[in-house]
Short mmCIF file of C-alpha atoms and ligand atoms in Angstrom, two decimals:
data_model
loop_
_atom_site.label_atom_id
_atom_site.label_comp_id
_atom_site.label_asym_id
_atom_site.label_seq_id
_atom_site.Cartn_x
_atom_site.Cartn_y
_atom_site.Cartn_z
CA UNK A 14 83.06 189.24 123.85
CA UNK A 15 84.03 191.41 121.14
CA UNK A 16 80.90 194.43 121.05
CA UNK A 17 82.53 197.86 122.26
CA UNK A 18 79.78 199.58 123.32
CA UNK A 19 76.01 200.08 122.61
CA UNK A 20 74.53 202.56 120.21
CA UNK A 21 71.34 204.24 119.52
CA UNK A 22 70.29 202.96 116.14
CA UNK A 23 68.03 206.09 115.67
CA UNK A 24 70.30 208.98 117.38
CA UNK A 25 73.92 207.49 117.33
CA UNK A 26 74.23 208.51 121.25
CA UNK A 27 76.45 206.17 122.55
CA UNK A 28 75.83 204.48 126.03
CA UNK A 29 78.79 202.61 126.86
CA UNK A 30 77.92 199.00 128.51
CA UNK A 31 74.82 199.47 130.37
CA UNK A 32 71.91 197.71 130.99
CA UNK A 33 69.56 200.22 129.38
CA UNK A 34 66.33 199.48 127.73
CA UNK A 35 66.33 202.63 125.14
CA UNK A 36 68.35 205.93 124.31
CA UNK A 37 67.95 208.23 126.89
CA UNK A 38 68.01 210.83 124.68
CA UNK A 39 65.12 209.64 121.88
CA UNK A 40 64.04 206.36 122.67
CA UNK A 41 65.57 204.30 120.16
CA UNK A 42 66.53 201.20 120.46
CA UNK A 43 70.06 200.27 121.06
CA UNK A 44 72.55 197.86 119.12
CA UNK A 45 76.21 196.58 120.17
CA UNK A 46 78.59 197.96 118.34
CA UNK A 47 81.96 195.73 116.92
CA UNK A 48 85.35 196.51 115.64
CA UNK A 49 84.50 195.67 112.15
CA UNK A 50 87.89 196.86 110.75
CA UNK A 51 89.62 194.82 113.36
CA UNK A 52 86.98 191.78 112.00
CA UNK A 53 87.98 192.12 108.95
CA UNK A 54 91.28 191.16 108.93
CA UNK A 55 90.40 188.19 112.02
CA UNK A 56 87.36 186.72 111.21
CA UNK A 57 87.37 184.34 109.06
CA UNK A 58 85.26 181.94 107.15
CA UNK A 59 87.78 179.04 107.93
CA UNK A 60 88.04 180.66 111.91
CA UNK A 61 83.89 180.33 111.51
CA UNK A 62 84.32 176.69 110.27
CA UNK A 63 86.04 175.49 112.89
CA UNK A 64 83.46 176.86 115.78
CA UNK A 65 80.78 175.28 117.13
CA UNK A 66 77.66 174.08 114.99
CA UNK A 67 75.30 176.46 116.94
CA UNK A 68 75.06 180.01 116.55
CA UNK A 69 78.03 180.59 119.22
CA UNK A 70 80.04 179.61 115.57
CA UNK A 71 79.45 183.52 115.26
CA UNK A 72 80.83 184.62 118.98
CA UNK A 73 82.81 187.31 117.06
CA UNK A 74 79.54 189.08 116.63
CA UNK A 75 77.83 189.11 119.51
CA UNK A 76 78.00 190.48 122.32
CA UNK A 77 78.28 188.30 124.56
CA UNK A 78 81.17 185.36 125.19
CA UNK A 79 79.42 181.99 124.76
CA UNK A 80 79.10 179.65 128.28
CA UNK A 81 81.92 178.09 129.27
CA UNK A 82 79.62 175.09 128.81
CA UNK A 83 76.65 175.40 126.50
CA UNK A 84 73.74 173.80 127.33
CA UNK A 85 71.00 173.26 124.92
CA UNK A 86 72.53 175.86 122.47
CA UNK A 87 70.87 177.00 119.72
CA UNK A 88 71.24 177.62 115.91
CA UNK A 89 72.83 175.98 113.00
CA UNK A 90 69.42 174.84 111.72
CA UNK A 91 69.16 172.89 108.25
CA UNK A 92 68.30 174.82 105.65
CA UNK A 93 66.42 172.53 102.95
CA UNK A 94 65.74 172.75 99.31
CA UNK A 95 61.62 172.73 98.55
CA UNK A 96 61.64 171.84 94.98
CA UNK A 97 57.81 171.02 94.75
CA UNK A 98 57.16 174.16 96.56
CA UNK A 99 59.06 176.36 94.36
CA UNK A 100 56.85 174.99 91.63
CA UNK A 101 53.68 175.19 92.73
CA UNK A 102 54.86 178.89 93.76
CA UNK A 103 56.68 180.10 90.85
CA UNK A 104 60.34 180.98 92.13
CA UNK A 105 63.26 179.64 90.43
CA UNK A 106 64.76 178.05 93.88
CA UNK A 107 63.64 178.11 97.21
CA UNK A 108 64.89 177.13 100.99
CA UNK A 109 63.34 176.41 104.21
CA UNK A 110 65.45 177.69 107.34
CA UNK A 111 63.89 174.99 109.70
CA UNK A 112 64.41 177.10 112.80
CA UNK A 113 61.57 174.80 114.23
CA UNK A 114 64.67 172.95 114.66
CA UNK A 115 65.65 174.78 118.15
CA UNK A 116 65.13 173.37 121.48
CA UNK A 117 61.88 175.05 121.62
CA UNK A 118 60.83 174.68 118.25
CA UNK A 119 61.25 178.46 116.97
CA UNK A 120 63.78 181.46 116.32
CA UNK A 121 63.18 182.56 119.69
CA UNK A 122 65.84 180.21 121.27
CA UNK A 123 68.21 182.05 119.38
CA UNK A 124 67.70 185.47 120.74
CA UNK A 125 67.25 183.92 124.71
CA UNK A 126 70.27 182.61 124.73
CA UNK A 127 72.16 185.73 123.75
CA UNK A 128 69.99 187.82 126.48
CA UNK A 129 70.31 185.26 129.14
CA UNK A 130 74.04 184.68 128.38
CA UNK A 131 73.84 188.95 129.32
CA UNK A 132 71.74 188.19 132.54
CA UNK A 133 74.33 185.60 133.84
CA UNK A 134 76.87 188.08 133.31
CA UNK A 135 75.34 190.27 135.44
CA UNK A 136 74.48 187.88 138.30
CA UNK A 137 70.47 187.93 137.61
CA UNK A 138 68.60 184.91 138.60
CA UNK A 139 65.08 185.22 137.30
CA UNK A 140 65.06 185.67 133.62
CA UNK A 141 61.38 187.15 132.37
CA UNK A 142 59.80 188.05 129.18
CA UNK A 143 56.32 189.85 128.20
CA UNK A 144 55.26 187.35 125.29
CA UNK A 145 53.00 186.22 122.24
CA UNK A 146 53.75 182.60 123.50
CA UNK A 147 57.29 181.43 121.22
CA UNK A 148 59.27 183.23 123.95
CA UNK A 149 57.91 182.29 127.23
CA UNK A 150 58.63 178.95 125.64
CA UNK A 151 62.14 179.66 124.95
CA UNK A 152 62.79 182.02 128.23
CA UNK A 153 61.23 179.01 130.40
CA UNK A 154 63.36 176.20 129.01
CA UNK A 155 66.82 178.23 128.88
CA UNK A 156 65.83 179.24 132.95
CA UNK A 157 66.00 175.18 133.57
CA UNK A 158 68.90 174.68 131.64
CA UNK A 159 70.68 177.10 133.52
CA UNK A 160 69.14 176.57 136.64
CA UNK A 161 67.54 180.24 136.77
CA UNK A 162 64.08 181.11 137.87
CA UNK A 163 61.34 181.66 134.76
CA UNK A 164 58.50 184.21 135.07
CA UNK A 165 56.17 185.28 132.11
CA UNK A 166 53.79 187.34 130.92
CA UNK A 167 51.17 185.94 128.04
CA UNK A 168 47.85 186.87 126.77
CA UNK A 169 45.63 184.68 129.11
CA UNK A 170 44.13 183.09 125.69
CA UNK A 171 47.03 182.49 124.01
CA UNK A 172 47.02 178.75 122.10
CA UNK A 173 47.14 176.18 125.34
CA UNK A 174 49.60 174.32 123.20
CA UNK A 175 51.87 177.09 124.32
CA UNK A 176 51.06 177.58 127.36
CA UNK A 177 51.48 174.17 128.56
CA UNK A 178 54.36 173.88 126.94
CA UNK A 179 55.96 176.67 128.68
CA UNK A 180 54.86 175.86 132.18
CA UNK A 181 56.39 172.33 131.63
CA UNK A 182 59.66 173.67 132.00
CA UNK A 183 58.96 174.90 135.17
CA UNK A 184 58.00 178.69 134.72
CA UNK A 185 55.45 180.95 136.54
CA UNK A 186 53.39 182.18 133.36
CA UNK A 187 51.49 185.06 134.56
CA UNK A 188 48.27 185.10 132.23
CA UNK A 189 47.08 188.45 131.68
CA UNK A 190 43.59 189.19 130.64
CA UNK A 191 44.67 191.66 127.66
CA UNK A 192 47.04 191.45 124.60
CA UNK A 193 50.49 191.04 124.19
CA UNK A 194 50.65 195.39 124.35
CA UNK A 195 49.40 195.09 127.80
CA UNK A 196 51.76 192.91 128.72
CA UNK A 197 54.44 194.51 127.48
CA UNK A 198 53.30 197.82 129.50
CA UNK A 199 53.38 195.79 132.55
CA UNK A 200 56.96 194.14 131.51
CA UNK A 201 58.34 198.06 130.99
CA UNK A 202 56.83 199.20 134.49
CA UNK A 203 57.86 195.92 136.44
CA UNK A 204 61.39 196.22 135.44
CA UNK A 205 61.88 198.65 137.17
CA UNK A 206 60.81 197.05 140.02
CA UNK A 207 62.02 194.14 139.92
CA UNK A 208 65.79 192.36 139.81
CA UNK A 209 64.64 190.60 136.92
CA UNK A 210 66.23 189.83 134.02
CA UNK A 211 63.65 190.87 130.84
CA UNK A 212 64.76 189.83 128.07
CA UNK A 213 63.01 191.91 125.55
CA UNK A 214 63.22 195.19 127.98
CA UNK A 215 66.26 195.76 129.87
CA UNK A 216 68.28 193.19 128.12
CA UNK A 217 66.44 193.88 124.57
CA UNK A 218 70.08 195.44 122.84
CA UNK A 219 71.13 191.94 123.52
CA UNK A 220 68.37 189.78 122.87
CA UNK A 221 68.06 191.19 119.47
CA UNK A 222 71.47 190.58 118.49
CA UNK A 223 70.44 186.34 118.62
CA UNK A 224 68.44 186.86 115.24
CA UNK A 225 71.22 188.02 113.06
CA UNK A 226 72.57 184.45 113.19
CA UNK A 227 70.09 183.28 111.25
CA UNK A 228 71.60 185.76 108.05
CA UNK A 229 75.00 184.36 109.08
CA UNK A 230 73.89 180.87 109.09
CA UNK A 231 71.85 181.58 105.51
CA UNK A 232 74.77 182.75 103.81
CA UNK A 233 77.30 180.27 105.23
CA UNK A 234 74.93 177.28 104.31
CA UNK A 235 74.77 178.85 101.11
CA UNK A 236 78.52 178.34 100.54
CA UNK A 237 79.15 182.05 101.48
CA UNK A 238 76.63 183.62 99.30
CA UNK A 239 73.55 185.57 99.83
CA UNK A 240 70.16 184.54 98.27
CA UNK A 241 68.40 187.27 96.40
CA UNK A 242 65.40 187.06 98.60
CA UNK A 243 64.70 186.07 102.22
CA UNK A 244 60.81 186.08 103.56
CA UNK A 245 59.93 186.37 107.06
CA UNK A 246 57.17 187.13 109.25
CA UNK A 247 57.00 190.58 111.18
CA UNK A 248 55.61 191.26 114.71
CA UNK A 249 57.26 193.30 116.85
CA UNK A 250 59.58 193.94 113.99
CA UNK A 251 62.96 192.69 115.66
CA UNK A 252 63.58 190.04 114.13
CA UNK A 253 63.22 191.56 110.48
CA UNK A 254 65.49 194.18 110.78
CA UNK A 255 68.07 192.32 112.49
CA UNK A 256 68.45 189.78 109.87
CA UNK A 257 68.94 192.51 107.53
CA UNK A 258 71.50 193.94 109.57
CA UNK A 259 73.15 190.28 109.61
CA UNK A 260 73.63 190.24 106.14
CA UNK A 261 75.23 193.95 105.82
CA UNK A 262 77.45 192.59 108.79
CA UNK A 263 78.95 189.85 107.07
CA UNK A 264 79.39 191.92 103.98
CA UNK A 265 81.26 195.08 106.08
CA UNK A 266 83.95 192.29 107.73
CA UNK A 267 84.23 190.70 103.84
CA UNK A 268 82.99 187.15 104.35
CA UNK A 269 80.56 187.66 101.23
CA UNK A 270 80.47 189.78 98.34
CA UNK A 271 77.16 191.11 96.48
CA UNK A 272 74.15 192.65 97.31
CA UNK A 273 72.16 191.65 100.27
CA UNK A 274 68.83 189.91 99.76
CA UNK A 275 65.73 191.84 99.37
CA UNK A 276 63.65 191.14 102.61
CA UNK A 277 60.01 190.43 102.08
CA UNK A 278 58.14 190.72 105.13
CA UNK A 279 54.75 189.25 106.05
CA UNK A 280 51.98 190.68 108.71
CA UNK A 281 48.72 188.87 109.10
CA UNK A 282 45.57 191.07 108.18
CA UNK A 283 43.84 191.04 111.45
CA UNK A 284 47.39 192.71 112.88
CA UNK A 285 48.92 194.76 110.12
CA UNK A 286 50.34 198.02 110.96
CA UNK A 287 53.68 197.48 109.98
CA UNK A 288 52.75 196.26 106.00
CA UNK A 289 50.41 199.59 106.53
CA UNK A 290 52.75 201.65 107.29
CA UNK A 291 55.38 199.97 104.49
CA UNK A 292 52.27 200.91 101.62
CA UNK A 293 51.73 204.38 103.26
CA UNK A 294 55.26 205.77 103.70
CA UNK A 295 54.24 206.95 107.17
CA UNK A 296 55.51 205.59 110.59
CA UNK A 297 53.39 203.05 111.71
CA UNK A 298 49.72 203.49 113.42
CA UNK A 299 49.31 200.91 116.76
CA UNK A 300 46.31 198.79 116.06
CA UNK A 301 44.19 196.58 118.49
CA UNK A 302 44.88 192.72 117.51
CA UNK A 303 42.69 190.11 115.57
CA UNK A 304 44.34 187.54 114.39
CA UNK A 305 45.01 184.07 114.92
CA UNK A 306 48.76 184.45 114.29
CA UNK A 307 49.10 184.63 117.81
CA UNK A 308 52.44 184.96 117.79
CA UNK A 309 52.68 188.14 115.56
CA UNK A 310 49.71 189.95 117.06
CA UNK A 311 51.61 192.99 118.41
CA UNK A 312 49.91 195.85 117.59
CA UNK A 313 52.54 198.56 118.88
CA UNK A 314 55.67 196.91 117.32
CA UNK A 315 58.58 198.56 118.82
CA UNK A 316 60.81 198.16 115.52
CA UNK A 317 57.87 198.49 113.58
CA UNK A 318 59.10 201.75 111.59
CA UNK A 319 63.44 200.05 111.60
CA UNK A 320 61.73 196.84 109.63
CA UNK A 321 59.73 198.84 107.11
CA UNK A 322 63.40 201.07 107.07
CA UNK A 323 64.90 197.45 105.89
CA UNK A 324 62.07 196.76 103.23
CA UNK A 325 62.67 199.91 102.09
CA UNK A 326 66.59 199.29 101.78
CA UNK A 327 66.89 196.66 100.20
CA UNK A 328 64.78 196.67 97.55
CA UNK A 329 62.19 194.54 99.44
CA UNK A 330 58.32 194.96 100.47
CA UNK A 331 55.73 193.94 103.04
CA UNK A 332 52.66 192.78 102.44
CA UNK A 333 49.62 191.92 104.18
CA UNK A 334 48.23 188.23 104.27
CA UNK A 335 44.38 187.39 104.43
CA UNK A 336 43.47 185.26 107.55
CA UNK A 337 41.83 182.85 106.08
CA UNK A 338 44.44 182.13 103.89
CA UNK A 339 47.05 181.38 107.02
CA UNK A 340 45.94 177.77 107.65
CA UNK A 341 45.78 177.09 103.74
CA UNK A 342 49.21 178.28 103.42
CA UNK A 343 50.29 175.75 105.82
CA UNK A 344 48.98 172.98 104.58
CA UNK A 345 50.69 173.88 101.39
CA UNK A 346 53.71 174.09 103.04
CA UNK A 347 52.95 170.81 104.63
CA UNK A 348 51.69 168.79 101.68
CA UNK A 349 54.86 169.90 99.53
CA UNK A 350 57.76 170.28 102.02
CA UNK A 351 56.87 168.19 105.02
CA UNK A 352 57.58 170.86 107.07
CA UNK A 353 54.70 171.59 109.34
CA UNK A 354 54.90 175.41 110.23
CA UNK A 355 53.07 177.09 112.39
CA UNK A 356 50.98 180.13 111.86
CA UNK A 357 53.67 182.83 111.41
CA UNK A 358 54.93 180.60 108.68
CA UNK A 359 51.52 180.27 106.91
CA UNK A 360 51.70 184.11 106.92
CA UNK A 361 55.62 183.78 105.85
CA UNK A 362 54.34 181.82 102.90
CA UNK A 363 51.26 184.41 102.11
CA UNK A 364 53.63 187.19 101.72
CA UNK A 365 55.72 185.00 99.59
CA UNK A 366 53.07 184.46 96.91
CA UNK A 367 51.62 187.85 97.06
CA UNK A 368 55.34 189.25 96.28
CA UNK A 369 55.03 186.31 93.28
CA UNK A 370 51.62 187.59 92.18
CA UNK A 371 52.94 191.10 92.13
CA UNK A 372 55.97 190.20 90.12
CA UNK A 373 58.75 190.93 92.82
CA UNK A 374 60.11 187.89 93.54
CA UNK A 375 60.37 185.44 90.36
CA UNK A 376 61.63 182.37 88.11
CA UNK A 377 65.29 184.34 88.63
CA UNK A 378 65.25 184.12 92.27
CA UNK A 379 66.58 181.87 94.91
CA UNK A 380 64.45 182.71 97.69
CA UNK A 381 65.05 181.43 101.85
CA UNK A 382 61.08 181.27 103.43
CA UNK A 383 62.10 181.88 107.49
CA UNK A 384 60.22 178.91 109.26
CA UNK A 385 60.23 180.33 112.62
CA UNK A 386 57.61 178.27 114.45
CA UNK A 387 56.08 174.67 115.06
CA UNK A 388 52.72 174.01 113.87
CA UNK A 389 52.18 171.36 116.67
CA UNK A 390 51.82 174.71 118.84
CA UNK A 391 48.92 175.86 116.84
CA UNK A 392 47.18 173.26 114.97
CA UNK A 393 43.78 174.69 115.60
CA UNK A 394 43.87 176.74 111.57
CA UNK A 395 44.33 173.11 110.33
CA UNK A 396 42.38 171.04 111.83
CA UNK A 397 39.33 170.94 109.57
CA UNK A 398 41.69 169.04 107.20
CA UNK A 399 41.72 166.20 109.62
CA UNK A 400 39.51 163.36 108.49
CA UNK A 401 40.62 159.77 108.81
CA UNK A 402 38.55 157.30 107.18
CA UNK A 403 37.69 154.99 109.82
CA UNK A 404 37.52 151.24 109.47
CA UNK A 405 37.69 148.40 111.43
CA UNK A 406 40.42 146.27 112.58
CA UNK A 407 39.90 143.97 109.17
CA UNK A 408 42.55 143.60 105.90
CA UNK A 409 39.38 142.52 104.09
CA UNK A 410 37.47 145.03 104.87
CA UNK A 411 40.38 147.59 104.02
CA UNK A 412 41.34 145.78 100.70
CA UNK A 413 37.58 145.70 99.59
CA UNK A 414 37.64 149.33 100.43
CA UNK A 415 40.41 150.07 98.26
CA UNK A 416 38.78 147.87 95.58
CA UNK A 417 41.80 145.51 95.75
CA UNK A 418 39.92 142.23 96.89
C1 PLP B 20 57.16 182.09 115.28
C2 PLP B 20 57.45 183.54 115.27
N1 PLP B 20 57.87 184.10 114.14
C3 PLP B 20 58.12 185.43 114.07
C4 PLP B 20 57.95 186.27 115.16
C5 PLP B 20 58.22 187.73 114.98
O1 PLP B 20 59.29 188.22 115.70
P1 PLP B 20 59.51 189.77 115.95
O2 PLP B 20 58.68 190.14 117.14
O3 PLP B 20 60.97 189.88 116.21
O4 PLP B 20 59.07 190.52 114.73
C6 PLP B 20 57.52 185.73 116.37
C7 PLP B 20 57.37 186.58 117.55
O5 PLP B 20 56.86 186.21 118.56
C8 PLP B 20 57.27 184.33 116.43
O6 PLP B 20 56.85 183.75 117.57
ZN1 ZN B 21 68.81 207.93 120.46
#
C-alpha cells in the first residue's frame, strides 16, 4: 500500500489513516495521498506491464495492497475502436471503454473492490452501500466472493433487472420508498450505527480511488498517450472527477507527457444539476429526480461542484441530454458499435453529440465514450424497437417472404 495519508481535497487538512467519511473541519471529501516524487523514479511503465491485467496493475496508486488472492478482480477492460460511430458522429477517432466488461457489468466493480479491499483490512464483515442500482450489484457480488455479508439500500422502483440481479448474489436489498437522496440520508445516519462497512460513506476516500484506473487503463491502452477527449456520464459526480485526477496522476509520476483530455460530462435532463451548475458558474442547486437514467438520478451529488471544477480545468464542458433522446442514443450505439449500453451510456453518447453540435469536440479529436453500464439492466428505453416479424416454422413461406422463391 503505498497512500501516506488522507487529505481534504477542499481544505488540505490532513487526517492521517482513518476511517472518516469527510473533513472534520469543512466537509470535503477526502483523497489518499502518494509519494509521487518517490513514484517517479519507481513506477514504471515496464514495472506496470508486468502486473496483473486488472486494475491491481496500478497497486502503486491506490491505497490499498491488492488480496493476496484476487477473486473476481476487476479492470483492464477492452477499449475498442467505433469507426462507424465516429462517422455518423463527426469525430476524427473514437473508443469505447467497455467497462460493461466487469463482473457486474459496470465501472462500479472497480471502485468496490478498492473499498472492500479497505473493509477487510479493517476486519468488517458486512459491506453496504446506499445505491442507484450499478452498486448494490457490484457491493453484493464482491460480499460472495469474499465471503462477507451484503446489505443495500435502493430506490424501491429501481429497474427489477437490477434488483434481481443484486439479490442473486445473495444480498439483503433494503428497498426504500424514496430516491437514491433518501437513501443516502439513511446510509450517513446508519453508519454510525452500525459495524458496517459503507462503501460510499465511511469508506468513500477509498472507494473513489477505484475510478482513476479507468484514466490509467485509457492511456496505457493508448500506448501511453492521452486522448484529447474522454466523455462520461455524471451522477453523484465521483467518478468524473476522479478520472480527471487519474490522468494528472500519471502525468505528475511521468508515465505520459501532454495535456490531459478535456472531460465532457453528461447529466440526463430530468436530473441535471450538475450541467446547471457547469452553465451557471454557481455551485450546484439539489433537484428532486425524473429521469429514467436510473442510475444517475442523484439529485444532491456530493462531488457535484469537484466535477464541474474538472470541466472547468481542462478545457471541457457538461451538457444536459434530452430524455427522450437516451434510448435513441443507445440504439445508435448499438446499431453501429455492437455495444449495447445502458442508459448512462445513451446519456454518455448525448453529451457527446451536443459537444459535436457545439463545435467542441471535432474531426481533430480522438475521443474515449466511458461505457459504464449494461443495457440488459435497463432495456425498458428500447424496447419499442423490438418487432420480430413472425412466421411460421416454413423455408417456403420465409423464402416467398423474402421474394426469393
Ligand atoms: C452506469 C453508471 N455510470 C455512471 C455513474 C455515475 O457515477 P458517479 O456517481 O460516480 O458520478 C453511475 C452511478 O451509479 C452508474 O451506475
Ligand atoms: Zn476540509
Amino acid at each position: 500500500m503505498s497512500a501516506t495519508t488522507l487529505s481534504c481535497r477542499a481544505c488540505g487538512k490532513d487526517h492521517g489513516t482513518t476511517e472518516a467519511a469527510v473533513c472534520s473541519a469543512c466537509f470535503g471529501p477526502l483523497d489518499p495521498e502518494y509519494d509521487l516524487e518517490r513514484l517517479r523514479t519507481e513506477l514504471t511503465r515496464e514495472r506496470i506491464a508486468t502486473g496483473p491485467h486488472s486494475l491491481w496493475r496500478y497497486a502503486d496508486l491506490l491505497p490499498v495492497s491488492p488480496a493476496a488472492e484476487p477473486r473476481l478482480a476487476p479492470g483492464w477492460t477492452p477499449l475498442v475502436s467505433a469507426p462507424r460511430l465516429a462517422t455518423v458522429v463527426g469525430v476524427g477517432e473514437l473508443y469505447l471503454k467497455l467497462d460493461t466488461a466487469n463482473p457486474t457489468h459496470s465501472f462500479k466493480d472497480r471502485v468496490v473492490a478498492v473499498a472492500a479491499a479497505r473493509a477487510q483490512e479493517l476486519g468488517l464483515q458486512t459491506l453496504s452501500c446506499s445505491s442507484t442500482g450499478n452498486l448494490a450489484n457490484a457491493v453484493a457480488a464482491r460480499a460472495a466472493a469474499e465471503g462477507l455479508e451484503a446489505a443495500v439500500l435502493c430506490p424501491a422502483d429501481l429497474e427489477p433487472e437490477k434488483l434481481i440481479a443484486t439479490s442473486v448474489y445473495g444480498a439483503t436489498i433494503y428497498a426504500v420508498d424514496g430516491t437514491y437522496d433518501d437513501c443516502s440520508r439513511l446510509s450517513v445516519e446508519l453508519s454510525f450505527e452500525l459495524p458496517w462497512g459503507f462503501v460510499n460513506v465511511g469508506l468513500r476516500a477509498y472507494y473513489g480511488e477505484g475510478s482513476k484506473t479507468l484514466a490509467f487503463e485509457i492511456a496505457e491502452q493508448l500506448d501511453w498517450q492521452f486522448p484529447d477527449v474522454v466523455v462520461a456520464p455524471i451522477a453523484s459526480g465521483a467518478m468524473f472527477s476522479k478520472v480527471t485526477q487519474g490522468f494528472e496522476e500519471f502525468k505528475e509520476v511521468g508515465l505520459v507527457d501532454g495535456p490531459c483530455p478535456r472531460m465532457i460530462g453528461g447529466q440526463a435532463a430530468g436530473c441535471s444539476p450538475v450541467a446547471t451548475a457547469f452553465d451557471s458558474g454557481e455551485p450546484f442547486v439539489p433537484v428532486r429526480p425524473d429521469s429514467i437514467a436510473r442510475s444517475l438520478a442523484i439529485g444532491n451529488p456530493a462531488d457535484g461542484n469537484f466535477a464541474v471544477a474538472a470541466a472547468n480545468a481542462t478545457g471541457g464542458a457538461i451538457h444536459t441530454v434530452a430524455e427522450d433522446s437516451i434510448g435513441l442514443n443507445m440504439s445508435l450505439l448499438a446499431e453501429t458499435t455492437g455495444v449495447f449500453g445502458e442508459t448512462a451510456t445513451g446519456v454518455t453518447l448525448g453529451a457527446l453529440r451536443e459537444a459535436v453540435e457545439r463545435g467542441q469536440v471535432g474531426e481533430n479529436d480522438r475521443v474515449v465514450l466511458l461505457v459504464t453500464g449494461d443495457g440488459l439492466k435497463t432495456p425498458k428505453p428500447v424496447a419499442d424497437g423490438f418487432d420480430p416479424v413472425r412466421i411460421g416454422a416454413d423455408a417456403e413461406a420465409l423464402l416467398e417472404l423474402l421474394g426469393v422463391a
